[in-house]
XYZ file of C-alpha atoms in Angstrom:
485
model
C -161.936 -118.275 103.097
C -161.335 -119.174 99.534
C -161.998 -116.518 97.375
C -164.431 -119.674 94.659
C -163.272 -118.632 90.727
C -166.603 -118.415 89.093
C -167.328 -119.223 85.289
C -167.460 -117.195 82.395
C -170.810 -118.011 79.450
C -171.310 -116.997 76.258
C -173.935 -117.997 73.046
C -172.806 -118.686 69.641
C -175.135 -118.687 66.995
C -173.592 -120.154 64.370
C -173.001 -117.934 60.777
C -172.740 -119.949 57.453
C -171.722 -123.605 58.020
C -173.239 -127.186 58.434
C -172.913 -126.937 61.877
C -175.305 -124.609 62.148
C -177.840 -125.276 65.241
C -182.002 -126.226 63.146
C -184.643 -123.322 64.015
C -187.572 -124.834 66.996
C -189.451 -126.317 65.032
C -189.905 -125.576 61.617
C -187.535 -122.864 60.131
C -187.470 -118.801 60.628
C -189.018 -117.922 57.692
C -186.434 -115.928 57.574
C -182.373 -116.409 58.755
C -181.893 -112.330 58.474
C -185.309 -112.087 60.984
C -184.360 -109.390 63.575
C -186.626 -110.459 65.964
C -185.108 -114.013 66.729
C -181.558 -112.016 67.338
C -183.615 -110.495 69.647
C -184.872 -113.203 71.610
C -181.545 -114.734 71.655
C -179.851 -111.783 73.167
C -182.557 -110.866 75.698
C -182.375 -114.266 76.973
C -178.556 -114.555 77.226
C -178.883 -111.024 79.248
C -180.880 -112.581 81.235
C -178.594 -115.316 81.866
C -176.521 -112.792 82.539
C -174.596 -114.147 79.509
C -170.653 -112.557 79.481
C -171.596 -111.682 75.414
C -173.275 -113.143 72.538
C -171.312 -114.126 70.178
C -172.621 -114.315 65.657
C -170.584 -115.877 63.691
C -170.577 -114.257 59.544
C -169.087 -116.626 56.820
C -169.547 -115.049 52.979
C -170.321 -118.214 51.278
C -172.858 -120.463 51.543
C -170.698 -124.516 52.298
C -171.397 -126.604 48.926
C -170.275 -129.809 47.787
C -170.911 -130.688 43.924
C -172.589 -127.513 43.253
C -175.289 -128.083 46.243
C -175.001 -126.168 49.429
C -176.012 -128.175 52.076
C -179.542 -128.672 53.476
C -179.143 -126.659 56.916
C -176.976 -124.129 55.816
C -178.251 -121.020 56.548
C -178.534 -118.736 53.328
C -179.144 -114.523 53.811
C -177.590 -114.063 56.947
C -177.143 -110.472 57.789
C -173.320 -108.828 58.726
C -172.800 -109.715 62.317
C -171.728 -105.764 63.147
C -175.322 -104.670 61.749
C -177.176 -107.036 63.908
C -174.763 -106.086 67.204
C -175.382 -102.318 66.197
C -179.374 -103.098 66.218
C -179.417 -105.527 68.932
C -176.875 -102.625 71.114
C -180.167 -100.608 71.096
C -182.180 -103.821 72.687
C -180.094 -105.132 75.654
C -177.755 -103.238 78.175
C -175.592 -105.563 79.513
C -174.873 -108.128 77.352
C -171.200 -107.991 75.572
C -171.464 -108.324 71.385
C -169.285 -110.222 69.468
C -168.925 -109.790 66.104
C -166.778 -112.713 64.079
C -165.171 -110.894 60.766
C -162.375 -112.269 58.853
C -158.640 -110.485 58.363
C -158.329 -112.183 55.239
C -160.502 -110.297 53.551
C -161.562 -106.905 55.630
C -158.797 -104.325 55.440
C -157.668 -102.187 59.481
C -159.631 -99.240 58.342
C -162.960 -99.733 57.899
C -162.874 -103.320 60.297
C -161.207 -101.012 63.381
C -163.877 -98.173 62.623
C -167.180 -100.298 62.313
C -166.036 -102.026 65.680
C -165.114 -98.466 67.643
C -168.789 -97.007 66.317
C -170.411 -100.200 67.994
C -168.003 -99.941 71.532
C -169.742 -95.689 71.237
C -173.624 -97.333 70.676
C -173.178 -99.916 72.801
C -171.284 -98.161 75.483
C -168.462 -100.884 76.071
C -169.820 -103.962 74.813
C -167.753 -104.924 71.829
C -165.341 -107.970 71.028
C -163.845 -109.016 67.903
C -163.864 -113.352 66.772
C -160.690 -113.035 63.852
C -160.461 -115.640 61.710
C -158.779 -116.173 58.931
C -159.703 -118.206 55.843
C -159.296 -120.618 53.899
C -162.379 -120.995 51.498
C -161.659 -120.061 47.993
C -165.480 -119.750 47.320
C -164.912 -116.996 49.881
C -162.281 -115.307 48.179
C -164.206 -115.886 44.474
C -167.222 -112.945 46.016
C -164.852 -111.049 46.967
C -163.082 -110.716 43.195
C -159.610 -111.779 45.103
C -158.654 -115.627 43.906
C -157.494 -117.849 46.178
C -156.315 -116.881 49.874
C -152.914 -117.813 51.801
C -151.894 -120.634 53.033
C -151.444 -121.372 56.811
C -148.036 -119.555 57.059
C -149.053 -115.811 55.121
C -152.554 -116.153 57.298
C -151.461 -115.855 60.645
C -148.782 -113.526 60.585
C -151.036 -111.324 58.010
C -154.108 -111.524 61.073
C -151.358 -110.613 64.011
C -150.505 -107.861 62.045
C -154.059 -106.741 61.283
C -154.651 -107.281 64.791
C -151.448 -104.550 65.973
C -153.391 -102.661 63.387
C -156.593 -101.619 64.649
C -155.405 -100.814 68.050
C -152.812 -98.515 66.737
C -156.245 -96.345 65.259
C -157.674 -97.079 68.538
C -154.751 -95.231 70.354
C -155.104 -91.983 68.089
C -157.324 -90.780 69.671
C -156.208 -90.145 72.912
C -158.061 -91.037 76.576
C -159.466 -87.537 76.299
C -160.958 -87.932 72.836
C -158.158 -85.810 70.909
C -157.522 -87.116 67.523
C -154.183 -87.284 65.850
C -152.739 -88.372 62.282
C -151.473 -92.119 62.433
C -148.942 -94.206 60.243
C -148.393 -97.768 59.578
C -145.545 -99.342 57.504
C -145.744 -102.616 57.474
C -144.960 -106.111 55.520
C -148.556 -106.377 54.564
C -150.545 -103.049 55.897
C -148.715 -99.523 55.186
C -151.630 -96.608 55.625
C -152.012 -92.739 57.226
C -154.262 -90.670 57.857
C -156.959 -89.820 59.920
C -158.912 -91.964 62.308
C -162.814 -90.945 62.477
C -164.169 -92.281 65.859
C -163.528 -91.206 68.787
C -161.351 -94.689 71.067
C -163.532 -96.555 71.923
C -164.898 -97.041 75.277
C -163.383 -99.951 76.832
C -160.323 -98.919 75.242
C -159.922 -101.466 72.140
C -162.260 -103.903 71.978
C -162.261 -107.726 72.950
C -160.491 -109.674 70.612
C -161.296 -113.629 70.341
C -159.502 -116.428 68.355
C -159.846 -119.818 67.964
C -156.280 -121.614 67.914
C -157.326 -125.138 67.343
C -153.954 -124.924 65.519
C -149.824 -124.541 66.510
C -150.190 -121.243 64.548
C -153.091 -120.670 66.147
C -152.427 -120.786 69.786
C -150.008 -118.773 69.013
C -152.073 -115.526 67.643
C -153.744 -116.277 70.441
C -150.840 -115.816 72.749
C -150.158 -112.388 70.839
C -153.385 -111.008 70.259
C -155.890 -112.531 71.673
C -157.748 -112.160 75.333
C -160.506 -115.028 75.078
C -159.445 -118.209 73.113
C -161.871 -120.605 71.864
C -161.287 -124.011 72.191
C -162.741 -127.660 71.653
C -163.911 -129.469 74.324
C -163.494 -133.678 73.943
C -163.384 -133.636 70.694
C -159.700 -135.455 70.936
C -158.132 -134.758 67.286
C -160.072 -136.387 64.213
C -159.193 -140.061 65.196
C -162.619 -142.476 66.488
C -159.632 -143.844 68.862
C -158.452 -140.817 70.084
C -162.363 -139.346 71.208
C -161.617 -138.437 75.131
C -164.353 -139.117 77.855
C -165.313 -136.289 80.745
C -161.779 -137.252 82.665
C -159.835 -136.050 78.855
C -161.829 -133.442 78.729
C -160.457 -132.376 81.624
C -156.959 -133.440 81.455
C -156.597 -131.886 77.660
C -157.899 -127.593 78.778
C -155.358 -128.422 81.865
C -152.830 -129.135 79.192
C -153.241 -126.648 77.396
C -153.758 -123.839 79.893
C -150.276 -125.144 80.814
C -148.776 -124.985 77.126
C -150.881 -120.806 77.124
C -148.689 -120.175 79.896
C -145.563 -120.956 78.284
C -147.060 -119.043 74.873
C -148.711 -116.078 76.967
C -144.612 -115.942 78.442
C -142.901 -115.283 74.887
C -145.252 -111.730 74.662
C -144.577 -110.749 77.749
C -148.234 -111.206 78.938
C -149.587 -113.284 82.407
C -152.267 -115.847 82.140
C -154.780 -113.931 83.299
C -154.840 -111.467 80.262
C -155.968 -115.226 78.604
C -159.570 -116.089 78.490
C -159.313 -120.177 77.521
C -163.378 -120.710 76.628
C -164.243 -124.066 74.480
C -167.269 -124.086 72.335
C -169.656 -126.461 74.094
C -172.774 -127.418 72.699
C -175.311 -129.338 74.441
C -178.843 -131.134 75.007
C -181.353 -131.328 78.378
C -183.513 -133.945 78.972
C -185.080 -134.187 83.024
C -183.113 -137.992 82.752
C -180.230 -138.903 81.069
C -181.900 -141.065 78.805
C -184.141 -138.361 77.817
C -181.102 -136.160 77.071
C -179.652 -138.944 74.998
C -182.478 -139.579 72.954
C -182.920 -136.090 72.386
C -179.531 -135.888 70.768
C -180.426 -138.075 68.498
C -183.166 -136.765 67.274
C -181.101 -133.652 66.947
C -178.604 -135.198 65.711
C -181.080 -136.617 62.538
C -182.230 -133.139 62.353
C -179.074 -131.420 61.562
C -178.323 -134.179 58.319
C -181.130 -134.366 55.462
C -180.260 -137.428 53.366
C -178.709 -135.431 51.295
C -177.031 -133.281 53.825
C -175.348 -137.498 55.067
C -174.492 -138.531 51.170
C -172.495 -134.806 50.548
C -170.890 -135.978 53.702
C -169.835 -139.385 52.928
C -168.166 -138.115 50.036
C -166.724 -135.318 51.210
C -164.833 -137.842 53.388
C -164.726 -140.617 50.973
C -163.129 -138.858 48.399
C -165.988 -141.075 46.222
C -169.915 -141.111 44.228
C -172.074 -142.027 46.611
C -175.073 -140.000 45.450
C -176.662 -144.387 44.277
C -176.746 -145.548 47.559
C -179.895 -145.222 50.238
C -178.758 -142.753 52.815
C -180.231 -144.929 55.740
C -179.405 -148.168 54.422
C -175.682 -149.755 55.348
C -172.569 -148.403 54.578
C -170.994 -149.428 51.667
C -167.947 -151.261 51.373
C -165.559 -149.104 48.665
C -162.305 -148.513 48.817
C -160.935 -144.357 49.225
C -160.191 -142.413 45.975
C -157.300 -140.079 47.350
C -157.015 -137.876 43.790
C -160.407 -136.461 45.240
C -160.275 -133.127 47.911
C -161.427 -135.124 51.513
C -162.683 -133.547 54.392
C -161.947 -134.653 57.783
C -162.209 -132.413 60.891
C -158.119 -132.430 60.273
C -158.367 -128.332 59.398
C -154.801 -128.228 59.912
C -151.464 -126.955 58.462
C -149.426 -130.087 58.426
C -146.604 -128.008 58.991
C -147.622 -124.173 60.643
C -144.346 -123.633 62.871
C -142.593 -123.489 59.247
C -141.323 -119.675 58.771
C -143.626 -117.800 56.158
C -142.167 -116.321 52.866
C -140.578 -112.950 54.170
C -141.268 -111.160 50.705
C -144.404 -109.058 50.509
C -144.880 -109.384 47.567
C -144.818 -112.385 47.043
C -147.171 -112.986 49.574
C -149.419 -110.879 47.986
C -149.234 -112.571 44.448
C -149.467 -115.957 46.486
C -152.140 -114.829 48.367
C -154.975 -111.796 47.977
C -154.408 -111.248 44.523
C -154.018 -114.931 42.973
C -156.550 -116.231 40.325
C -159.716 -118.215 40.983
C -157.427 -121.101 39.264
C -154.558 -120.821 41.128
C -156.558 -120.576 44.424
C -158.763 -123.760 43.648
C -155.029 -125.777 43.180
C -154.067 -124.414 45.911
C -156.481 -125.639 47.835
C -155.898 -128.346 45.686
C -152.402 -128.615 46.654
C -153.618 -128.276 50.655
C -155.507 -131.618 50.529
C -152.726 -133.619 47.988
C -149.785 -132.798 51.431
C -153.070 -134.034 54.239
C -153.761 -137.053 52.684
C -152.306 -139.591 54.459
C -153.302 -138.688 57.359
C -156.453 -137.524 56.466
C -156.890 -141.606 54.350
C -156.002 -142.517 57.248
C -159.076 -140.708 59.576
C -161.417 -141.443 56.897
C -159.936 -144.920 57.023
C -160.643 -145.387 60.923
C -163.955 -144.275 60.875
C -164.747 -146.281 57.804
C -163.567 -149.241 60.029
C -165.803 -148.292 63.014
C -168.671 -147.681 61.154
C -168.992 -150.778 59.871
C -168.194 -152.720 62.677
C -171.139 -150.786 64.098
C -173.072 -151.387 61.603
C -173.843 -147.766 60.849
C -176.484 -146.308 58.090
C -174.856 -143.426 55.480
C -176.521 -141.145 58.240
C -175.369 -142.652 60.640
C -172.181 -142.665 59.807
C -172.403 -139.568 58.718
C -173.028 -138.387 62.731
C -170.605 -140.016 64.171
C -167.874 -138.952 61.767
C -169.066 -135.152 62.009
C -166.997 -134.809 65.447
C -170.298 -133.030 66.710
C -169.594 -134.301 70.957
C -172.710 -132.438 72.965
C -172.499 -132.613 76.553
C -175.270 -134.644 77.593
C -177.014 -134.719 80.232
C -179.939 -133.102 83.108
C -179.116 -129.768 84.235
C -178.126 -131.225 87.472
C -174.979 -133.436 85.250
C -174.324 -130.064 83.050
C -174.324 -128.361 85.340
C -171.713 -130.506 87.447
C -170.078 -130.468 84.277
C -169.579 -126.979 83.262
C -168.303 -125.940 87.235
C -165.990 -128.948 87.182
C -164.087 -127.363 84.216
C -163.512 -124.433 85.998
C -163.009 -125.497 89.197
C -160.260 -127.006 88.182
C -158.582 -124.362 85.629
C -159.580 -126.780 82.518
C -161.685 -123.885 81.485
C -162.791 -120.014 82.674
C -165.699 -120.336 81.452
C -167.452 -121.825 77.531
C -169.366 -120.596 75.196
C -173.010 -122.578 74.528
C -173.703 -123.711 71.348
C -178.110 -124.441 72.263
C -179.647 -127.270 70.006
C -181.693 -124.883 68.588
C -182.139 -120.859 67.433
C -184.152 -119.214 68.912
C -185.686 -120.961 71.416
C -182.830 -123.172 72.493
C -180.585 -121.203 75.088
C -184.389 -120.162 77.154
C -184.209 -124.143 78.791
C -180.361 -123.827 79.820
C -180.944 -120.281 81.314
C -184.002 -121.344 82.755
C -182.032 -124.137 84.579
C -178.635 -125.215 84.414
C -177.815 -121.354 86.067
C -180.209 -121.352 88.629
C -177.993 -124.400 89.527
C -174.560 -122.866 88.943
C -175.748 -120.239 90.816
C -176.090 -122.093 93.715
C -172.984 -123.595 93.853
C -171.506 -120.461 93.891
C -170.237 -121.535 90.382
C -171.634 -118.729 88.134
C -172.932 -114.257 88.835
C -175.881 -113.364 90.578
C -175.897 -110.267 88.600
C -173.820 -108.017 86.588
C -171.508 -105.611 88.696
C -170.317 -103.206 86.012
C -171.267 -102.470 82.483
C -168.564 -103.087 79.984
C -167.581 -106.410 78.660
C -163.674 -106.085 80.181
C -165.216 -105.606 82.839
C -167.653 -108.913 82.607
C -164.800 -111.092 81.977
C -162.726 -110.045 84.362
C -159.932 -107.699 81.832
C -158.152 -104.798 82.472
C -158.246 -101.844 79.918
C -155.394 -101.544 77.441
C -153.350 -98.723 78.709
C -153.031 -96.085 75.076
C -150.419 -95.744 73.691
C -150.063 -92.852 71.738
């Protein structure tokens, strides 16, 4: 008898970015309201989810000095929130986004080990590598390293953290540690015993070649796209295309993992998926359209197209026709092409130069580096922008409608039965190990999925009917790492 592969499910609460989901009915009085986090966590645990992922954000995205209307301003630090959630949950994994560019290995490893102890082995770390000059300014670090420097730094950061966790023996004896590397040179005594899981689960989103290489080398979970294409309007993929892309990614990662002596089962591939439910397909589409409209205020719609077109559109009606105006390649352009133009190039071998150009560079130099990167990508971005602009004009879209269309937000939309079938097919055909869901609203947006979709997945034999263990590694089917003392 063939054993049915069961999917993993997680829920993501976005942080400081313009894809943040909306609150139900009205905005919460404060994004720091613990009741909202608690409700989402309790709902996820009621639905037997593997983990809750909290995004981070050290700055508020803005354009021309204006913060996005739907952005989250004032959200508390993720690990602090998860420590509190550990007290009101029992089995749910607790994943925090933390930036390898702005953290220090000793301090972050200590906080994650503490969370793993307080939660009884449910901690996870979503490793990100920021290129946000505004965040760097907040920390007085100037600009960020480019992709050639960010990913090697992150890989060494993870390695160093694991060395710190392993500086305690499994039976509770502390030993001195020393790490001598290109980016980190530290030694001393680690103050927290080895985490219950051995190491907290490591998560990484691999959209670029360099990001996937980091995931193959160091991650336990890879966050992926699900049918979003590569930014070009004529390359958006169908459901069948999403399945094919998922299987292609799995094959690619199998080869990358082998280069590090790892087996395919050591990395779980979980696409990030937004969803919108309805009693009928038509109702679901109507709800999705309404959500998109609410995600783009008039000001945000104008700002979004200004970042894509590189021109001032503030005099245009956001609900009026799309203007016939040429792009300005002299200004910063922005579209869903956040990739290094040459991610496979070798990094500069000089540590001192890396530090000078990365973490220690000044504010003005950081902004100049960002502009230089934009210019290097200008041809690709302009080509994509022109395709989108032509398609939007052909469809007769308004400014706001065009901003929605170009945003790349492609939720799966349908009845509970249809969404359960699509998720099940994704896992059953090998395109994914599970999914990280982004609810359409928070804090109550996950309730409908847990109440209406999870039972259907359980009926199909596609999802667990109870937790069988207590740690996040056990939920995900990941072995405890071997102690390397």
